[in-house]
CSV table of C-alpha atoms in Angstrom, one decimal:
chain,number,residue,atom,x,y,z
X,1,MET,CA,0.7,24.4,-22.9
X,2,SER,CA,-1.0,26.2,-25.6
X,3,SER,CA,1.7,25.3,-28.2
X,4,GLY,CA,1.5,21.6,-27.5
X,5,THR,CA,5.2,21.3,-27.6
X,6,PHE,CA,7.7,19.9,-25.2
X,7,SER,CA,11.4,19.3,-25.3
X,8,LEU,CA,13.3,16.3,-24.0
X,9,GLN,CA,16.4,17.2,-22.1
X,10,ARG,CA,19.3,14.7,-21.9
X,11,HIS,CA,21.4,14.5,-18.7
X,12,PRO,CA,24.1,17.2,-18.7
X,13,ASP,CA,26.9,14.7,-18.8
X,14,ALA,CA,25.5,13.1,-21.9
X,15,GLY,CA,27.1,15.6,-24.3
X,16,THR,CA,29.7,13.1,-25.7
X,17,ALA,CA,28.3,10.2,-27.7
X,18,PRO,CA,29.6,6.7,-26.6
X,19,ALA,CA,32.3,5.1,-28.7
X,20,THR,CA,29.8,2.6,-29.9
X,21,ALA,CA,26.3,3.9,-30.1
X,22,PRO,CA,23.5,1.5,-29.2
X,23,ALA,CA,21.6,-0.2,-32.1
X,24,ALA,CA,18.4,1.4,-33.2
X,25,GLY,CA,15.7,0.5,-30.5
X,26,ALA,CA,18.3,-0.6,-28.0
X,27,LEU,CA,18.8,0.8,-24.5
X,28,ASP,CA,21.9,2.8,-23.8
X,29,GLU,CA,23.9,2.5,-20.5
X,30,LYS,CA,21.9,5.2,-18.7
X,31,ALA,CA,18.5,3.6,-19.7
X,32,GLN,CA,19.7,0.1,-18.8
X,33,ALA,CA,20.9,1.3,-15.3
X,34,ILE,CA,17.4,2.7,-14.6
X,35,LEU,CA,15.9,-0.6,-15.9
X,36,ASP,CA,18.2,-2.7,-13.8
X,37,ALA,CA,17.4,-0.7,-10.6
X,38,ALA,CA,13.6,-1.0,-11.3
X,39,GLU,CA,13.9,-4.8,-11.7
X,40,ALA,CA,16.1,-5.4,-8.7
X,41,ASP,CA,14.9,-7.2,-5.6
X,42,LYS,CA,16.0,-4.3,-3.4
X,43,PRO,CA,15.1,-1.7,-2.1
X,44,SER,CA,11.3,-2.0,-1.6
X,45,LYS,CA,8.9,-1.7,-4.4
X,46,GLU,CA,7.9,1.7,-3.1
X,47,GLU,CA,11.4,3.0,-3.2
X,48,ARG,CA,12.1,1.5,-6.6
X,49,ALA,CA,8.9,3.0,-8.1
X,50,LYS,CA,9.7,6.4,-6.8
X,51,ASN,CA,13.4,6.1,-7.8
X,52,VAL,CA,12.4,5.2,-11.4
X,53,VAL,CA,10.4,8.4,-11.8
X,54,TRP,CA,13.2,10.5,-10.3
X,55,SER,CA,15.9,8.9,-12.4
X,56,ILE,CA,13.8,9.5,-15.6
X,57,LEU,CA,13.4,13.2,-14.5
X,58,LYS,CA,17.0,13.7,-13.8
X,59,THR,CA,18.3,11.9,-16.9
X,60,TYR,CA,15.8,13.1,-19.6
X,61,TYR,CA,14.2,16.2,-18.2
X,62,ALA,CA,17.0,17.7,-16.2
X,63,ASP,CA,15.9,21.3,-17.1
X,64,ARG,CA,12.4,20.7,-15.9
X,65,GLN,CA,12.8,18.5,-12.8
X,66,ASP,CA,12.0,21.5,-10.6
X,67,LEU,CA,8.5,21.3,-11.9
X,68,ILE,CA,8.1,18.3,-9.6
X,69,LYS,CA,8.0,18.8,-5.8
X,70,ASP,CA,7.8,15.1,-4.8
X,71,VAL,CA,7.0,11.6,-6.0
X,72,THR,CA,4.6,9.5,-3.9
X,73,TYR,CA,3.5,5.8,-3.8
X,74,PRO,CA,1.1,4.2,-4.5
X,75,ALA,CA,-1.1,5.9,-7.1
X,76,THR,CA,-4.8,5.0,-6.7
X,77,ASN,CA,-5.0,4.6,-10.5
X,78,LYS,CA,-2.8,2.9,-13.1
X,79,GLY,CA,0.2,4.7,-14.5
X,80,LEU,CA,1.1,8.1,-13.1
X,81,ILE,CA,-1.2,10.8,-11.5
X,82,THR,CA,0.0,14.3,-11.1
X,83,THR,CA,-1.6,16.9,-8.9
X,84,THR,CA,-0.6,20.3,-8.0
X,85,PRO,CA,-0.9,20.6,-4.2
X,86,ALA,CA,-3.1,23.4,-2.7
X,87,ALA,CA,-0.1,24.9,-1.0
X,88,LYS,CA,0.0,28.7,-1.8
X,89,ALA,CA,2.6,29.0,-4.6
X,90,PRO,CA,3.2,32.1,-6.6
X,91,LYS,CA,1.2,32.0,-9.8
X,92,GLY,CA,3.3,30.4,-12.5
X,93,ALA,CA,5.6,28.7,-10.0
X,94,GLU,CA,3.3,25.8,-9.0
X,95,GLN,CA,5.0,22.4,-8.6
X,96,GLY,CA,3.4,19.0,-9.2
X,97,SER,CA,3.4,15.9,-7.1
X,98,ILE,CA,3.5,12.6,-9.1
X,99,ALA,CA,1.9,9.5,-7.7
X,100,VAL,CA,3.5,6.3,-9.2
X,101,SER,CA,1.6,3.0,-9.3
X,102,ASP,CA,2.8,-0.6,-9.2
X,103,GLU,CA,1.8,-0.9,-12.8
X,104,PHE,CA,4.3,1.8,-13.8
X,105,LEU,CA,7.1,-0.1,-12.1
X,106,GLU,CA,6.1,-3.3,-13.6
X,107,GLN,CA,6.0,-1.9,-17.1
X,108,THR,CA,9.4,-0.4,-16.8
X,109,THR,CA,10.8,-3.1,-19.0
X,110,LYS,CA,13.1,-3.1,-22.0
X,111,GLU,CA,10.1,-3.1,-24.3
X,112,GLY,CA,8.2,-0.5,-22.3
X,113,PHE,CA,11.1,1.9,-21.4
X,114,ALA,CA,10.6,4.4,-24.2
X,115,ARG,CA,7.0,4.9,-23.3
X,116,ARG,CA,7.8,5.3,-19.6
X,117,VAL,CA,10.1,8.2,-20.5
X,118,LEU,CA,7.4,9.9,-22.6
X,119,GLN,CA,4.8,9.2,-20.0
X,120,VAL,CA,6.7,11.2,-17.4
X,121,GLY,CA,7.0,14.0,-20.1
X,122,HIS,CA,3.2,13.9,-20.4
X,123,GLU,CA,2.9,14.6,-16.6
X,124,LEU,CA,5.4,17.4,-16.7
X,125,MET,CA,3.3,19.0,-19.5
X,126,HIS,CA,0.4,19.1,-17.1
X,127,VAL,CA,2.4,21.1,-14.5
X,128,GLU,CA,3.5,23.5,-17.2
X,129,GLN,CA,-0.2,23.8,-18.3
X,130,ILE,CA,-1.2,24.7,-14.8
X,131,ARG,CA,1.5,27.3,-14.6
X,132,LYS,CA,0.0,28.8,-17.7
X,133,GLY,CA,-3.5,29.1,-16.2
X,134,MET,CA,-5.0,25.9,-17.7
X,135,SER,CA,-6.4,24.6,-14.3
X,136,GLY,CA,-9.9,23.5,-13.6
X,137,SER,CA,-12.2,20.8,-14.9
X,138,ASP,CA,-13.4,22.9,-17.8
X,139,LYS,CA,-9.8,22.8,-19.2
X,140,SER,CA,-9.4,19.0,-18.6
X,141,ALA,CA,-10.1,18.0,-22.3
X,142,GLU,CA,-7.7,20.7,-23.5
X,143,ARG,CA,-4.9,19.6,-21.2
X,144,GLU,CA,-5.3,16.0,-22.1
X,145,PHE,CA,-5.5,16.6,-25.8
X,146,LEU,CA,-2.3,18.5,-25.8
X,147,ALA,CA,-0.5,16.0,-23.6
X,148,PHE,CA,-1.7,12.9,-25.4
X,149,ALA,CA,-1.0,14.4,-28.8
X,150,TRP,CA,2.6,15.2,-27.8
X,151,GLU,CA,3.1,11.8,-26.3
X,152,GLY,CA,1.6,9.9,-29.2
X,153,MET,CA,3.5,12.0,-31.8
X,154,ALA,CA,6.9,12.4,-30.0
X,155,GLU,CA,9.9,10.4,-31.2
X,156,GLU,CA,11.5,8.2,-28.7
X,157,VAL,CA,14.7,9.5,-27.0
X,158,ALA,CA,17.8,7.8,-28.5
X,159,GLY,CA,18.9,5.1,-26.3
X,160,THR,CA,15.5,4.4,-24.7
X,161,GLY,CA,14.2,1.8,-27.1
X,162,LYS,CA,11.1,1.9,-29.3
X,163,MET,CA,7.5,2.4,-28.4
X,164,ASN,CA,5.3,-0.1,-30.2
X,165,ARG,CA,2.8,0.8,-32.8
X,166,GLY,CA,-0.2,-0.4,-30.7
X,167,THR,CA,0.7,1.8,-27.7
X,168,ARG,CA,1.3,4.8,-30.0
X,169,LEU,CA,-2.1,4.3,-31.7
X,170,ARG,CA,-3.8,4.1,-28.2
X,171,LEU,CA,-2.3,7.4,-27.1
X,172,ILE,CA,-3.3,9.0,-30.4
X,173,ASN,CA,-6.8,7.7,-29.9
X,174,GLU,CA,-6.9,9.4,-26.5
X,175,ALA,CA,-5.8,12.7,-28.0
X,176,ILE,CA,-8.7,12.4,-30.7
X,177,LYS,CA,-11.2,11.5,-28.0
X,178,ASN,CA,-10.2,14.6,-25.9
X,179,TYR,CA,-10.2,16.8,-29.0
X,180,LYS,CA,-13.9,15.8,-29.7
X,181,ASP,CA,-14.7,16.9,-26.1
X,182,LEU,CA,-13.5,20.5,-26.8
X,183,GLY,CA,-15.7,23.3,-27.4
X,184,GLU,CA,-16.1,24.7,-30.9
X,185,ASP,CA,-13.6,27.6,-30.4
X,186,ASP,CA,-10.9,25.3,-29.0
X,187,GLN,CA,-11.4,22.8,-31.8
X,188,LYS,CA,-10.8,25.6,-34.3
X,189,ARG,CA,-7.8,26.7,-32.3
X,190,TYR,CA,-6.2,23.3,-32.4
X,191,LYS,CA,-7.4,22.1,-35.8
X,192,ASP,CA,-3.9,22.0,-37.3
X,193,GLN,CA,-2.6,19.9,-34.5
X,194,TYR,CA,-5.6,17.6,-34.6
X,195,ASP,CA,-5.0,17.2,-38.4
X,196,GLU,CA,-1.5,16.1,-37.7
X,197,VAL,CA,-2.7,13.6,-35.1
X,198,VAL,CA,-5.2,12.1,-37.5
X,199,LYS,CA,-2.6,11.9,-40.3
X,200,LYS,CA,-0.2,10.0,-37.9
X,201,LYS,CA,-3.1,7.7,-36.9
X,202,GLU,CA,-3.8,6.9,-40.5
X,203,ALA,CA,-0.1,6.2,-41.3
X,204,LEU,CA,0.2,3.8,-38.3
X,205,GLU,CA,-3.1,2.0,-39.3
X,206,ALA,CA,-1.7,1.7,-42.9
X,207,LYS,CA,1.4,-0.1,-41.6
X,208,LYS,CA,-0.8,-2.6,-39.9
X,209,LYS,CA,-2.6,-3.4,-43.0
X,210,ALA,CA,0.4,-3.5,-45.3
X,211,PRO,CA,1.2,-7.0,-46.5
X,212,ALA,CA,4.3,-8.7,-45.1
X,213,ALA,CA,7.5,-8.6,-47.1
X,214,PRO,CA,8.2,-11.9,-48.9
């Protein structure tokens, strides 16, 4: 997406806040239910991995789940891999296929849940980018800069926990790496967003260097 923005959609039945909201950084009932299903012994690892992705889509991206045609297992690489199948779809109506890895399932933990939610959002951004004409290897750095910048800068969804500083820094560094691979015109186009990413990186690194409170 040329704007680099992406909205998180809560599940339609989440309009009323629970009587007792979860503490900051804690998982709410919906997040805990997804986590419990991921960590259960049954069904098979394949089904649990695919179910986690679908549950995240339905719970946090309800207005965008139609971007995804199917979820497959296993991914040949770590994390999630999204492709847009070659089936002839009207331009602007392409759907993605997400391949989910064992690593994604194994990292669906209390500590990693907030990142898993944002990670799915990253993949949805890629499908929207394809719909906007950003396909092809020559657009790869642009797609990844925007997706990693969004993922690294986005606030965690309330009730999904916290993403740790080290993970956020790694995502931001990936955005910076891809920005540097852009051509001169694209670097000028995204300069303001790049500056925001660098500012966030500096703030996170400053926290690391700050002395501990007595």
